[in-house]
PDB file of C-alpha atoms in Angstrom:
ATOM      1  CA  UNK A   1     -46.917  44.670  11.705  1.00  0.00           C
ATOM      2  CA  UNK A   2     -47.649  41.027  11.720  1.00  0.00           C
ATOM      3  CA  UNK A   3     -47.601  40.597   8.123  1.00  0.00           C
ATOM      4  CA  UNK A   4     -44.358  42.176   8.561  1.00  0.00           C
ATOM      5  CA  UNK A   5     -43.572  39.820  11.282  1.00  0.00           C
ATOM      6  CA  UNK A   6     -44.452  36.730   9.074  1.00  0.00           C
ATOM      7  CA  UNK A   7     -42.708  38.171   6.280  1.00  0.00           C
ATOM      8  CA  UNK A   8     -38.939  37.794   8.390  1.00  0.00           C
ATOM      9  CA  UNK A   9     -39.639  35.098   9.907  1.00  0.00           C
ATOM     10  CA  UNK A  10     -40.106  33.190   6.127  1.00  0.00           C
ATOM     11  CA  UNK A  11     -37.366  35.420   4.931  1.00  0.00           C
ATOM     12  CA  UNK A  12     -35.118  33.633   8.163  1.00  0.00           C
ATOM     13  CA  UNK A  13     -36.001  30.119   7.419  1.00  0.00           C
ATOM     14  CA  UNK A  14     -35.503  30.500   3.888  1.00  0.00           C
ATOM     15  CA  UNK A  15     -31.705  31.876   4.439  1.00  0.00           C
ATOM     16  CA  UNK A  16     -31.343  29.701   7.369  1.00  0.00           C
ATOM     17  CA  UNK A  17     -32.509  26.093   4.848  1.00  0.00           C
ATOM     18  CA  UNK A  18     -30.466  27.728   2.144  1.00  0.00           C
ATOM     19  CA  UNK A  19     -27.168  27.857   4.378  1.00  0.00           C
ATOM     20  CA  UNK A  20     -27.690  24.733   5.852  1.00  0.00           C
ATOM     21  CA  UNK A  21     -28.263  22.783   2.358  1.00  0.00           C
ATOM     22  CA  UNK A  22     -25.327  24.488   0.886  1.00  0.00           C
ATOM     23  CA  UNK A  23     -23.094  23.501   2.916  1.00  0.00           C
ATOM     24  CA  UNK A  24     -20.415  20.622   2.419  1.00  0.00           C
ATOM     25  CA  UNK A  25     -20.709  17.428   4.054  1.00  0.00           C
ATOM     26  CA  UNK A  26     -17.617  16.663   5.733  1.00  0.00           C
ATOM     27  CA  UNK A  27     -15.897  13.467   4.631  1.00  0.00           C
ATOM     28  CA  UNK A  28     -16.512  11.049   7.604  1.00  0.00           C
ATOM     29  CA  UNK A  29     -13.363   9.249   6.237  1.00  0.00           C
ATOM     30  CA  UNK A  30     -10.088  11.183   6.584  1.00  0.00           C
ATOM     31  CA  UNK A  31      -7.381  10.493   4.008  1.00  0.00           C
ATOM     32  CA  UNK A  32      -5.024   8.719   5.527  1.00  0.00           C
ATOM     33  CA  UNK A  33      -1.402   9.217   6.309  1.00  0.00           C
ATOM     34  CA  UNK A  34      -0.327   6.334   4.459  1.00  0.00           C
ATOM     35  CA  UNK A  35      -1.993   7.084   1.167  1.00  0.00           C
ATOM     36  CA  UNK A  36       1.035   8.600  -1.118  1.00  0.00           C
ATOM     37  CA  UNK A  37       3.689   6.936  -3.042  1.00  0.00           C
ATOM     38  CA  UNK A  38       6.995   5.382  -1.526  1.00  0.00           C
ATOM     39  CA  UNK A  39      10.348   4.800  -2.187  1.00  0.00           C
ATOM     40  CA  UNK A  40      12.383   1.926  -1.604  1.00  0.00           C
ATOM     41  CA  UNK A  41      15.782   3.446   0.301  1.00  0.00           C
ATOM     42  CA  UNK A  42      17.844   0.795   2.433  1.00  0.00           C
ATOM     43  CA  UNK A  43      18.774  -2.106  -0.329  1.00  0.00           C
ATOM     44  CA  UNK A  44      22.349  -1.636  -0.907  1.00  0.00           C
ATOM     45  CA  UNK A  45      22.419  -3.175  -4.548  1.00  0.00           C
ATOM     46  CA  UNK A  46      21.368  -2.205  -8.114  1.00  0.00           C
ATOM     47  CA  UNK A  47      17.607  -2.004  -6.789  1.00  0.00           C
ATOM     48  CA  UNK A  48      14.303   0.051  -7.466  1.00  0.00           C
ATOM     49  CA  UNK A  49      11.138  -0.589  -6.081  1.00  0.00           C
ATOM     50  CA  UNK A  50       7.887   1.871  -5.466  1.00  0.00           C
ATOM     51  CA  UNK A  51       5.096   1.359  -3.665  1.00  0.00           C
ATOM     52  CA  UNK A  52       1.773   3.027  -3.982  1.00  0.00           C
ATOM     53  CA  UNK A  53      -0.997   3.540  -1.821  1.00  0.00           C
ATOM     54  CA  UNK A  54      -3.878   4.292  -3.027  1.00  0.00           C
ATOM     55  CA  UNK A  55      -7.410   6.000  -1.458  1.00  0.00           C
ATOM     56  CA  UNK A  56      -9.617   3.600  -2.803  1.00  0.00           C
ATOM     57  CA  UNK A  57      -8.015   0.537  -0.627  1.00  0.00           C
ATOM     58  CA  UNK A  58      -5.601  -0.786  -2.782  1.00  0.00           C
ATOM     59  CA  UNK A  59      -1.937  -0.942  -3.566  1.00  0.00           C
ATOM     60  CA  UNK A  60       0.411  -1.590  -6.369  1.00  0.00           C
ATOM     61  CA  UNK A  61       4.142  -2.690  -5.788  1.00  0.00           C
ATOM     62  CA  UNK A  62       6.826  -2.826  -8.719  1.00  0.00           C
ATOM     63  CA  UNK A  63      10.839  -2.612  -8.644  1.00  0.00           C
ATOM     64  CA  UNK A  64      13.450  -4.441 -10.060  1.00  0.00           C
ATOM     65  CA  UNK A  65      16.985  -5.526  -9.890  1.00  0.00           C
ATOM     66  CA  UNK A  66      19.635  -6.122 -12.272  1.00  0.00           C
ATOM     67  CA  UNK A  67      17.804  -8.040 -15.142  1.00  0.00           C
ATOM     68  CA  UNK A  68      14.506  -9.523 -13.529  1.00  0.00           C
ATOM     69  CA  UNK A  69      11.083  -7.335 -12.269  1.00  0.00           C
ATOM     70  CA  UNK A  70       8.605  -7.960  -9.688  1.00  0.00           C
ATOM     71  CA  UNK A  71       5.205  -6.973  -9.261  1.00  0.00           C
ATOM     72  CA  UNK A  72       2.066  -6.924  -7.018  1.00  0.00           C
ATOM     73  CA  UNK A  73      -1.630  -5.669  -6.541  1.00  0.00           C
ATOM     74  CA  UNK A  74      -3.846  -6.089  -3.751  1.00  0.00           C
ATOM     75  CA  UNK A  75      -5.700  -4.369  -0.696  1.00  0.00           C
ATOM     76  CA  UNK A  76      -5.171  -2.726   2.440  1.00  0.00           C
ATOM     77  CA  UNK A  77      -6.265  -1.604   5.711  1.00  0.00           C
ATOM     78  CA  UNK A  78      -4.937   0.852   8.533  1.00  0.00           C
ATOM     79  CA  UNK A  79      -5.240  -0.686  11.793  1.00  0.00           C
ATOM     80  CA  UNK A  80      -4.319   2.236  14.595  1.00  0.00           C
ATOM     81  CA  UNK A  81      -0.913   3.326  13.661  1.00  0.00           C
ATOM     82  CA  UNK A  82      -0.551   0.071  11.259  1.00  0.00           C
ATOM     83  CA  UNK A  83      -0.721  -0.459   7.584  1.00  0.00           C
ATOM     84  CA  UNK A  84      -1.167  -4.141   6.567  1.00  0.00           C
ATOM     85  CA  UNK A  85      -1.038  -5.259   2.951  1.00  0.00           C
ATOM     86  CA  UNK A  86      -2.251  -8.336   1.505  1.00  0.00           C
ATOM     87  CA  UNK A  87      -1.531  -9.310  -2.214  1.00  0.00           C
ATOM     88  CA  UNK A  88      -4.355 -10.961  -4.792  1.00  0.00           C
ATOM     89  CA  UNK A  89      -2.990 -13.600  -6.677  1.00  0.00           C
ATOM     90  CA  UNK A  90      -2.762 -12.380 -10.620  1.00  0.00           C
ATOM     91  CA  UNK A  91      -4.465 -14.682 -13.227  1.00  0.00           C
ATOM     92  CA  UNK A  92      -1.292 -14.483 -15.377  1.00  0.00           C
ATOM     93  CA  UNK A  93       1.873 -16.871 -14.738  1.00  0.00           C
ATOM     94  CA  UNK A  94       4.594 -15.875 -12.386  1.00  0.00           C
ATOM     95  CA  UNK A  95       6.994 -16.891 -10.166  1.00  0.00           C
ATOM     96  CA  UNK A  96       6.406 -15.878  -6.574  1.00  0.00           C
ATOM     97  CA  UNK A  97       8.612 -14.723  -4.088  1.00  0.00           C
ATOM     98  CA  UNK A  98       7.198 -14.154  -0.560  1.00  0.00           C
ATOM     99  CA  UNK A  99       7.441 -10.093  -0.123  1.00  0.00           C
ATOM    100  CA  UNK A 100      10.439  -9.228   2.524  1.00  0.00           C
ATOM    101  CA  UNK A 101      11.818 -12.512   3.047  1.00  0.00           C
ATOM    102  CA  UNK A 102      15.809 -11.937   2.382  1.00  0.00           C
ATOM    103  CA  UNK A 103      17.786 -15.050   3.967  1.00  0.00           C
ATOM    104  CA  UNK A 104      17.001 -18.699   2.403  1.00  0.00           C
ATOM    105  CA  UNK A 105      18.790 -21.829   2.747  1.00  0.00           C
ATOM    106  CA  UNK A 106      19.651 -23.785  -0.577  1.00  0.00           C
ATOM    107  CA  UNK A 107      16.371 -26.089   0.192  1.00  0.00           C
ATOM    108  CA  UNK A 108      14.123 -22.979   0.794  1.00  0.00           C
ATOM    109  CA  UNK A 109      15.669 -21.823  -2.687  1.00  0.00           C
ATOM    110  CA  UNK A 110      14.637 -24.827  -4.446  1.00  0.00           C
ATOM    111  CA  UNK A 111      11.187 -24.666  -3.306  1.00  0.00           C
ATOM    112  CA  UNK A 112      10.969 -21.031  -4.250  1.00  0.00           C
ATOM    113  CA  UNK A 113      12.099 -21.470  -7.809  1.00  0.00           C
ATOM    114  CA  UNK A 114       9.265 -23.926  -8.896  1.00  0.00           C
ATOM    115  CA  UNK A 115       6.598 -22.431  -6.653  1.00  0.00           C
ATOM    116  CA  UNK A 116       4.027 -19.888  -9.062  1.00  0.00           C
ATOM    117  CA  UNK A 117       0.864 -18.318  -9.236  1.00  0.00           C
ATOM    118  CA  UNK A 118      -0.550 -21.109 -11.308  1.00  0.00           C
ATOM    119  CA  UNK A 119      -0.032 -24.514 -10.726  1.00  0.00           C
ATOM    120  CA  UNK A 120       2.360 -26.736 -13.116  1.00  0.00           C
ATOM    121  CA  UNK A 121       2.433 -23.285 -15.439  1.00  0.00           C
ATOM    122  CA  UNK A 122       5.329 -21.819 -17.531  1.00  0.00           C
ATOM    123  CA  UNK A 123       6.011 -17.500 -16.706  1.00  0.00           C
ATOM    124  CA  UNK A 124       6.895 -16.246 -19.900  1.00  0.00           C
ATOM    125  CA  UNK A 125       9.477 -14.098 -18.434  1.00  0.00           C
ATOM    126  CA  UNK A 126      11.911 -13.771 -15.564  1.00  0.00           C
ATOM    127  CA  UNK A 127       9.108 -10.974 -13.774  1.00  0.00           C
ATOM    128  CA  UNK A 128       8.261 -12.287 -10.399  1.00  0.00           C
ATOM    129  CA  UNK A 129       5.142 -11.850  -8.417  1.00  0.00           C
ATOM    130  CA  UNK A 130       5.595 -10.517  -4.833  1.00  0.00           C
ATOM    131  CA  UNK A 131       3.256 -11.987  -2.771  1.00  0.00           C
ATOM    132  CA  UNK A 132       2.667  -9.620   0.530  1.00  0.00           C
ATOM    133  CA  UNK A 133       0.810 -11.734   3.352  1.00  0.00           C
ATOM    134  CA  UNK A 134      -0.562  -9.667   6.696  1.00  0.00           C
ATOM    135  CA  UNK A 135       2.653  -7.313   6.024  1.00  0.00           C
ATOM    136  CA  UNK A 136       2.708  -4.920   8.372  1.00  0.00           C
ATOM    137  CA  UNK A 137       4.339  -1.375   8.296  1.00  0.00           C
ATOM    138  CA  UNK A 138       4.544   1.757  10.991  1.00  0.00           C
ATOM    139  CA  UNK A 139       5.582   5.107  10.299  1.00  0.00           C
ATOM    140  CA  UNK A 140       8.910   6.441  11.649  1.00  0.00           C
ATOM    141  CA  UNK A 141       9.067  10.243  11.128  1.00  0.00           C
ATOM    142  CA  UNK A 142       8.790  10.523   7.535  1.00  0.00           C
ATOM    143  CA  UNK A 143       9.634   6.728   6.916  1.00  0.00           C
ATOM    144  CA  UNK A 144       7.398   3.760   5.955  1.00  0.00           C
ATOM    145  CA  UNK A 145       9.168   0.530   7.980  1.00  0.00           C
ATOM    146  CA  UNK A 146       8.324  -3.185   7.767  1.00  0.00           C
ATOM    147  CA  UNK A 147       7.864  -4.864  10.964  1.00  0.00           C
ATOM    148  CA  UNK A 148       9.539  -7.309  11.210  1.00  0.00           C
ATOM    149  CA  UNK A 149       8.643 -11.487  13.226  1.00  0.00           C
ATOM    150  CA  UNK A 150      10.844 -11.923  15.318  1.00  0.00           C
ATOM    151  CA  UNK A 151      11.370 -15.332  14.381  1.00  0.00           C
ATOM    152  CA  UNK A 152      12.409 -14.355  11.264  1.00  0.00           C
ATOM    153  CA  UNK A 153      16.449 -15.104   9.826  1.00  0.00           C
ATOM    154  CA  UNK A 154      17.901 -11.705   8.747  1.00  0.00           C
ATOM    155  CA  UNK A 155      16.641  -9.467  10.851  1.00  0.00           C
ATOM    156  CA  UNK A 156      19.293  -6.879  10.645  1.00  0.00           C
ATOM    157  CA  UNK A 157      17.907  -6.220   7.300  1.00  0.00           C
ATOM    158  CA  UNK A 158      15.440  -3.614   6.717  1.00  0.00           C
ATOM    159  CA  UNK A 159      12.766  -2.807   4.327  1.00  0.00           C
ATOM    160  CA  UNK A 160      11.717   1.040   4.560  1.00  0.00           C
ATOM    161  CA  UNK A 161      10.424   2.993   1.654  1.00  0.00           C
ATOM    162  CA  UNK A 162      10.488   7.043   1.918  1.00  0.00           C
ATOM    163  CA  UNK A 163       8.085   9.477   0.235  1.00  0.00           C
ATOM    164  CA  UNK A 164      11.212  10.541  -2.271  1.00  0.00           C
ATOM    165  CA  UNK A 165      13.347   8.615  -4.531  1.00  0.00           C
ATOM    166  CA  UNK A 166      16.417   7.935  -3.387  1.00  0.00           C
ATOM    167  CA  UNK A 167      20.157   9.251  -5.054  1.00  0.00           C
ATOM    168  CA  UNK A 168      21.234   6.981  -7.557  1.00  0.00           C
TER     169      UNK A 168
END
């Protein structure tokens, strides 16, 4: 009877170390709600733009409009409900434009045109980089939405990207 005995109680720790190593270990990070790739959907000229979020912390935003392009790469992080971007600077030659700035005065303009990833450098093209600096975006129901400073010119205009393309 006790060899028995002995004989179960091996044969339950056996089955009981063989469930419990077989298991999965759950992923301690959840995907996150942001991770997917959006849509641009409130410009209201000839204008494309995606933006994707990716698992592994990083982003990549491209679009264009008419005849030029724009383009940018960088990192993020979800802070509570936020999602905050924040381009890295390419080693290539471009034109930037600061992302989701709209209104400029003719001086701002001026400045914008000659400022560039690269100091006194030529772009080879009319692409622009889009340089995204602590942006911040919520989720409204299915929507992606800037936030917007409230010391900001323009701010009837809003950026929000959807998970679908929009109608053309």
């Amino acid at each position: 009877m006790l060899k028995s005995t002995g004989m179960r109680i091996s044969h339950y720790l056996f089955c009981c170390s063989f469930f419990l190593l077989s298991c999965k270990k759950e992923n301690k990070e959840q995907k996150s709600v942001f991770v997917k790739t959006w849509y641009d959907t409130e410009m209201d000229i000839p204008y494309m733009a995606r933006l994707e979020i990716n698992k592994d912390h990083t982003f990549k935003f491209v679009g264009g409009a008419c005849t030029t392009s724009f383009h940018s790469d960088g990192n993020w992080i979800e802070k509570n409900d936020t999602l905050i971007l924040n381009s890295v600077l390419p080693k290539e030659c471009f034109q930037i434009h600061e992302f989701g700035k709209m209104c400029y005065s003719k001086e701002e303009i001026e400045k914008i045109r000659f400022t560039k990833t690269i100091a006194d450098c030529e772009p080879k093209n009319e692409d622009s980089f889009e340089n995204f600096k602590d942006e911040k975006f919520y989720l409204r129901n299915d929507s992606l939405v800037l936030k917007k400073d409230r010391k900001e010119k323009c701010t009837e205009r809003k950026i929000v990207f959807f998970k679908y393309k929009k109608q053309r």
